């Protein structure tokens, strides 16, 4: 059985941290990367990896503010949090069928139906699910965990996403409730390193949110960076392969939008496994 720590979440001796089976648990204070505005007061922008960058511009024009934050473990108190109130929710489900996580066709054929059914079963109001994107983070891959507080879409970008992926139906669909929900899970759980932190949406004021342009070669995307204010942060310790985190990035009715980020946990064992994960992004209608 994996060794775990409770209480204040700080290991009491080097032997625990060097135990490769050790799973950090309990509250912890860590530094998260928040938004630091451009020095010249200009609008923030970023050129995603692989996008040509004009010779006279930086890859991004804004910085990071590394600030200490208390992060609460919700393990054992999962039922206290919901999408409608906090803009995040955690679930236990059955293990996935055999899926090749290196193959996008296998993911879309074998995993997408599972995610769609999970959302329909978990969100009573949901009438229709449309999965439009996913990101796999593998050891040695080109998409490591993101160590910066962010929200995946602005409200305008979320609405534009509906118009892009479902153009002939968009006007009718946008008359009803629309949400974008990320379904996050590890692939090699339980998670020991680079856990995911998420903030309670109702503790995040609008003035903390900053729209950032993502300048692709063929389009302009918009995400949200976050100033640190008085938001409350959480994580789900030791999340395993049969567990899921639902992160609501947009909700046209309730206004939920959940900042989230991976973080470096100082309690992670020196020889523990690096985290692998997948997030699938879904439009939820109804």
CSV table of C-alpha atoms in Angstrom, one decimal:
chain,number,residue,atom,x,y,z
A,1,UNK,CA,0.0,0.0,0.0
A,2,UNK,CA,1.3,3.5,-0.8
A,3,UNK,CA,2.6,5.5,2.0
A,4,UNK,CA,0.6,8.7,2.7
A,5,UNK,CA,0.9,11.7,5.0
A,6,UNK,CA,-1.9,13.4,6.8
A,7,UNK,CA,-2.1,16.3,9.2
A,8,UNK,CA,-0.3,19.4,8.0
A,9,UNK,CA,0.9,17.7,4.9
A,10,UNK,CA,4.6,18.2,5.7
A,11,UNK,CA,6.7,15.0,6.0
A,12,UNK,CA,8.5,14.7,9.3
A,13,UNK,CA,11.7,13.1,8.0
A,14,UNK,CA,13.8,12.5,4.9
A,15,UNK,CA,12.9,8.8,4.8
A,16,UNK,CA,9.3,9.6,4.0
A,17,UNK,CA,10.2,12.0,1.2
A,18,UNK,CA,12.6,9.4,-0.3
A,19,UNK,CA,10.0,6.7,-0.2
A,20,UNK,CA,9.0,6.3,-3.9
A,21,UNK,CA,5.5,5.2,-2.9
A,22,UNK,CA,4.8,8.3,-0.8
A,23,UNK,CA,1.7,10.3,-1.6
A,24,UNK,CA,1.5,13.8,-0.2
A,25,UNK,CA,-1.8,14.6,1.5
A,26,UNK,CA,-3.3,17.3,3.6
A,27,UNK,CA,-3.0,21.1,3.4
A,28,UNK,CA,0.1,22.6,2.0
A,29,UNK,CA,1.5,26.1,1.3
A,30,UNK,CA,3.2,26.5,-2.1
A,31,UNK,CA,4.0,29.2,-4.6
A,32,UNK,CA,1.7,29.6,-7.5
A,33,UNK,CA,2.5,31.6,-10.7
A,34,UNK,CA,0.0,34.5,-11.0
A,35,UNK,CA,-0.3,37.3,-13.6
A,36,UNK,CA,2.2,40.1,-13.7
A,37,UNK,CA,1.2,42.8,-16.2
A,38,UNK,CA,3.4,44.1,-19.1
A,39,UNK,CA,5.7,46.8,-17.9
A,40,UNK,CA,4.6,49.2,-20.7
A,41,UNK,CA,0.9,48.8,-19.9
A,42,UNK,CA,0.1,47.1,-23.2
A,43,UNK,CA,-2.5,44.3,-23.6
A,44,UNK,CA,-1.0,40.9,-22.7
A,45,UNK,CA,-0.2,38.5,-25.5
A,46,UNK,CA,1.4,35.1,-26.0
A,47,UNK,CA,2.7,33.2,-29.1
A,48,UNK,CA,1.9,29.5,-28.5
A,49,UNK,CA,4.7,27.0,-29.1
A,50,UNK,CA,5.2,26.3,-32.8
A,51,UNK,CA,3.8,29.7,-33.8
A,52,UNK,CA,6.1,32.0,-35.8
A,53,UNK,CA,7.0,35.1,-33.7
A,54,UNK,CA,7.6,38.5,-35.3
A,55,UNK,CA,11.2,39.5,-35.1
A,56,UNK,CA,10.6,42.6,-33.0
A,57,UNK,CA,8.3,40.9,-30.4
A,58,UNK,CA,8.9,38.6,-27.4
A,59,UNK,CA,7.1,35.2,-27.1
A,60,UNK,CA,4.9,36.8,-24.5
A,61,UNK,CA,4.9,40.3,-23.0
A,62,UNK,CA,3.7,39.6,-19.5
A,63,UNK,CA,5.4,38.0,-16.5
A,64,UNK,CA,4.7,35.8,-13.5
A,65,UNK,CA,4.2,36.7,-9.9
A,66,UNK,CA,5.3,33.7,-7.7
A,67,UNK,CA,3.2,34.1,-4.6
A,68,UNK,CA,2.6,31.8,-1.6
A,69,UNK,CA,-0.9,30.3,-1.3
A,70,UNK,CA,-2.5,27.9,1.1
A,71,UNK,CA,-4.0,24.9,-0.7
A,72,UNK,CA,-6.6,22.7,1.0
A,73,UNK,CA,-6.9,19.0,0.4
A,74,UNK,CA,-10.5,18.0,-0.4
A,75,UNK,CA,-9.9,14.3,0.0
A,76,UNK,CA,-12.7,13.0,2.3
A,77,UNK,CA,-14.8,16.1,1.8
A,78,UNK,CA,-15.6,15.7,-1.9
A,79,UNK,CA,-19.3,16.1,-1.6
A,80,UNK,CA,-19.0,19.7,-0.3
A,81,UNK,CA,-18.2,21.0,-3.7
A,82,UNK,CA,-20.2,21.3,-6.9
A,83,UNK,CA,-20.1,22.8,-10.4
A,84,UNK,CA,-23.0,25.2,-9.8
A,85,UNK,CA,-21.5,26.6,-6.5
A,86,UNK,CA,-17.8,26.3,-6.8
A,87,UNK,CA,-17.3,25.6,-10.6
A,88,UNK,CA,-15.5,22.4,-9.8
A,89,UNK,CA,-16.6,18.9,-8.8
A,90,UNK,CA,-14.8,15.6,-8.3
A,91,UNK,CA,-16.1,12.1,-9.2
A,92,UNK,CA,-15.2,8.5,-8.8
A,93,UNK,CA,-16.0,6.3,-11.8
A,94,UNK,CA,-15.1,2.9,-13.3
A,95,UNK,CA,-11.6,2.3,-14.8
A,96,UNK,CA,-11.3,3.1,-18.4
A,97,UNK,CA,-11.1,0.5,-21.1
A,98,UNK,CA,-7.7,-0.2,-22.6
A,99,UNK,CA,-6.8,3.0,-24.5
A,100,UNK,CA,-3.6,4.0,-26.3
A,101,UNK,CA,-3.0,7.4,-24.8
A,102,UNK,CA,-0.3,8.2,-27.5
A,103,UNK,CA,-2.9,7.8,-30.3
A,104,UNK,CA,-5.5,10.5,-30.9
A,105,UNK,CA,-7.7,8.2,-32.8
A,106,UNK,CA,-7.8,5.7,-30.0
A,107,UNK,CA,-8.6,8.5,-27.5
A,108,UNK,CA,-11.4,9.9,-29.6
A,109,UNK,CA,-12.8,6.4,-30.4
A,110,UNK,CA,-12.4,4.7,-27.0
A,111,UNK,CA,-12.3,7.5,-24.4
A,112,UNK,CA,-14.5,10.2,-25.7
A,113,UNK,CA,-17.7,8.1,-25.4
A,114,UNK,CA,-16.8,7.4,-21.7
A,115,UNK,CA,-16.4,11.1,-21.0
A,116,UNK,CA,-19.6,12.1,-22.8
A,117,UNK,CA,-21.6,9.5,-20.7
A,118,UNK,CA,-19.9,10.6,-17.5
A,119,UNK,CA,-21.0,14.2,-18.1
A,120,UNK,CA,-24.5,13.2,-19.0
A,121,UNK,CA,-24.8,11.1,-15.9
A,122,UNK,CA,-23.2,13.7,-13.6
A,123,UNK,CA,-24.9,16.9,-14.7
A,124,UNK,CA,-28.7,16.5,-14.4
A,125,UNK,CA,-29.5,19.5,-16.7
A,126,UNK,CA,-27.3,18.4,-19.5
A,127,UNK,CA,-29.1,17.7,-22.7
A,128,UNK,CA,-26.2,17.4,-25.1
A,129,UNK,CA,-22.4,17.1,-24.9
A,130,UNK,CA,-19.9,18.0,-27.6
A,131,UNK,CA,-16.3,17.1,-27.0
A,132,UNK,CA,-14.1,19.4,-29.0
A,133,UNK,CA,-10.5,19.1,-27.8
A,134,UNK,CA,-8.1,17.2,-25.5
A,135,UNK,CA,-4.5,17.5,-24.3
A,136,UNK,CA,-2.4,14.5,-23.2
A,137,UNK,CA,0.6,15.2,-20.9
A,138,UNK,CA,3.1,12.3,-21.0
A,139,UNK,CA,6.5,12.0,-19.4
A,140,UNK,CA,9.0,13.2,-22.0
A,141,UNK,CA,6.3,14.7,-24.2
A,142,UNK,CA,5.9,18.2,-25.5
A,143,UNK,CA,3.0,19.2,-23.2
A,144,UNK,CA,4.2,19.2,-19.6
A,145,UNK,CA,1.9,20.3,-16.8
A,146,UNK,CA,1.1,24.0,-16.9
A,147,UNK,CA,2.6,25.8,-13.9
A,148,UNK,CA,0.7,29.1,-14.3
A,149,UNK,CA,-2.7,30.1,-13.0
A,150,UNK,CA,-5.2,30.3,-15.9
A,151,UNK,CA,-8.7,29.7,-17.2
A,152,UNK,CA,-8.8,28.1,-20.6
A,153,UNK,CA,-11.3,30.5,-22.3
A,154,UNK,CA,-12.8,33.9,-21.9
A,155,UNK,CA,-16.6,34.2,-22.2
A,156,UNK,CA,-16.3,35.6,-25.7
A,157,UNK,CA,-14.0,32.8,-26.7
A,158,UNK,CA,-16.4,30.2,-25.3
A,159,UNK,CA,-19.2,31.6,-27.4
A,160,UNK,CA,-17.0,31.7,-30.5
A,161,UNK,CA,-16.1,28.1,-29.9
A,162,UNK,CA,-19.8,27.1,-30.2
A,163,UNK,CA,-20.0,29.1,-33.4
A,164,UNK,CA,-16.9,27.4,-34.8
A,165,UNK,CA,-17.6,23.8,-34.0
A,166,UNK,CA,-21.4,23.8,-34.5
A,167,UNK,CA,-22.0,26.7,-36.9
A,168,UNK,CA,-25.3,25.6,-38.3
A,169,UNK,CA,-26.8,25.1,-34.8
A,170,UNK,CA,-25.0,27.8,-32.8
A,171,UNK,CA,-27.8,30.4,-32.8
A,172,UNK,CA,-30.3,28.0,-31.3
A,173,UNK,CA,-27.8,26.4,-28.9
A,174,UNK,CA,-26.8,29.8,-27.5
A,175,UNK,CA,-30.3,30.5,-26.5
A,176,UNK,CA,-30.0,27.9,-23.7
A,177,UNK,CA,-27.4,27.4,-21.0
A,178,UNK,CA,-23.9,26.7,-22.3
A,179,UNK,CA,-20.9,25.5,-20.4
A,180,UNK,CA,-17.4,24.5,-21.1
A,181,UNK,CA,-16.2,21.8,-18.7
A,182,UNK,CA,-12.8,20.2,-18.7
A,183,UNK,CA,-12.7,16.5,-17.6
A,184,UNK,CA,-9.2,16.0,-16.0
A,185,UNK,CA,-7.7,12.6,-14.9
A,186,UNK,CA,-4.3,11.1,-14.3
A,187,UNK,CA,-3.0,8.3,-16.5
A,188,UNK,CA,-0.5,6.8,-14.0
A,189,UNK,CA,-2.1,7.6,-10.7
A,190,UNK,CA,-2.1,8.0,-7.8
A,191,UNK,CA,-0.6,11.4,-8.4
A,192,UNK,CA,2.6,12.1,-6.4
A,193,UNK,CA,4.1,15.0,-8.4
A,194,UNK,CA,2.7,18.1,-10.1
A,195,UNK,CA,-0.9,17.9,-8.6
A,196,UNK,CA,-3.6,20.1,-10.0
A,197,UNK,CA,-4.9,23.1,-7.9
A,198,UNK,CA,-8.2,24.8,-8.5
A,199,UNK,CA,-9.8,27.9,-7.0
A,200,UNK,CA,-13.3,28.2,-5.7
A,201,UNK,CA,-15.0,30.4,-8.4
A,202,UNK,CA,-17.2,32.3,-6.0
A,203,UNK,CA,-14.0,33.6,-4.2
A,204,UNK,CA,-12.5,35.0,-7.5
A,205,UNK,CA,-13.6,38.5,-8.2
A,206,UNK,CA,-14.0,39.6,-11.9
A,207,UNK,CA,-11.3,42.2,-11.4
A,208,UNK,CA,-8.7,39.5,-10.8
A,209,UNK,CA,-9.2,38.2,-14.3
A,210,UNK,CA,-7.2,39.4,-17.3
A,211,UNK,CA,-7.8,38.4,-20.9
A,212,UNK,CA,-4.7,37.3,-22.8
A,213,UNK,CA,-4.4,37.0,-26.6
A,214,UNK,CA,-2.9,33.8,-27.9
A,215,UNK,CA,-1.6,34.6,-31.4
A,216,UNK,CA,-1.7,31.5,-33.6
A,217,UNK,CA,-0.6,31.7,-37.2
A,218,UNK,CA,-4.2,31.3,-38.4
A,219,UNK,CA,-6.4,32.6,-35.6
A,220,UNK,CA,-6.6,34.6,-32.4
A,221,UNK,CA,-7.4,32.7,-29.2
A,222,UNK,CA,-8.2,34.2,-25.8
A,223,UNK,CA,-7.5,32.8,-22.4
A,224,UNK,CA,-7.6,34.3,-18.9
A,225,UNK,CA,-4.7,35.0,-16.5
A,226,UNK,CA,-5.3,35.7,-12.9
A,227,UNK,CA,-4.1,38.3,-10.3
A,228,UNK,CA,-3.8,36.9,-6.8
A,229,UNK,CA,-6.4,38.3,-4.5
A,230,UNK,CA,-8.3,36.5,-1.8
A,231,UNK,CA,-9.3,33.3,-3.7
A,232,UNK,CA,-9.4,30.0,-1.9
A,233,UNK,CA,-7.4,27.1,-3.4
A,234,UNK,CA,-7.9,23.3,-3.3
A,235,UNK,CA,-6.5,20.1,-4.6
A,236,UNK,CA,-7.5,16.4,-4.5
A,237,UNK,CA,-4.6,14.5,-3.1
A,238,UNK,CA,-3.4,11.2,-4.6
A,239,UNK,CA,-6.0,11.3,-7.4
A,240,UNK,CA,-6.1,7.9,-9.1
A,241,UNK,CA,-7.0,6.6,-12.5
A,242,UNK,CA,-10.7,5.9,-11.6
A,243,UNK,CA,-11.2,9.5,-10.4
A,244,UNK,CA,-12.1,12.7,-12.3
A,245,UNK,CA,-12.0,16.4,-11.7
A,246,UNK,CA,-14.6,18.5,-13.6
A,247,UNK,CA,-13.4,22.1,-14.1
A,248,UNK,CA,-16.0,24.6,-15.3
A,249,UNK,CA,-14.3,27.2,-17.5
A,250,UNK,CA,-17.4,29.0,-18.7
A,251,UNK,CA,-21.1,29.0,-17.7
A,252,UNK,CA,-23.6,31.3,-19.4
A,253,UNK,CA,-26.1,30.9,-16.6
A,254,UNK,CA,-24.3,30.8,-13.3
A,255,UNK,CA,-21.1,32.5,-14.3
A,256,UNK,CA,-18.7,29.9,-13.0
A,257,UNK,CA,-15.1,30.0,-14.2
A,258,UNK,CA,-12.4,28.2,-12.3
A,259,UNK,CA,-8.8,29.2,-12.2
A,260,UNK,CA,-6.5,26.2,-12.1
A,261,UNK,CA,-2.8,25.3,-12.3
A,262,UNK,CA,-0.4,22.5,-11.7
A,263,UNK,CA,2.0,23.1,-8.8
A,264,UNK,CA,5.3,21.9,-7.5
A,265,UNK,CA,4.6,20.1,-4.2
A,266,UNK,CA,7.8,20.2,-2.0
A,267,UNK,CA,6.6,17.0,-0.3
A,268,UNK,CA,6.8,15.0,-3.6
A,269,UNK,CA,9.1,12.0,-3.2
A,270,UNK,CA,12.5,12.4,-5.0
A,271,UNK,CA,12.0,9.1,-6.8
A,272,UNK,CA,8.3,9.2,-7.3
A,273,UNK,CA,6.7,8.9,-10.7
A,274,UNK,CA,6.1,12.1,-12.7
A,275,UNK,CA,2.5,12.8,-13.4
A,276,UNK,CA,0.9,11.9,-16.7
A,277,UNK,CA,-2.7,13.1,-17.4
A,278,UNK,CA,-5.3,13.9,-20.0
A,279,UNK,CA,-7.9,16.7,-20.0
A,280,UNK,CA,-10.9,16.6,-22.4
A,281,UNK,CA,-12.8,19.8,-23.1
A,282,UNK,CA,-16.5,19.6,-23.5
A,283,UNK,CA,-19.3,21.9,-24.5
A,284,UNK,CA,-22.3,21.1,-22.3
A,285,UNK,CA,-25.7,22.3,-23.4
A,286,UNK,CA,-28.7,22.6,-21.1
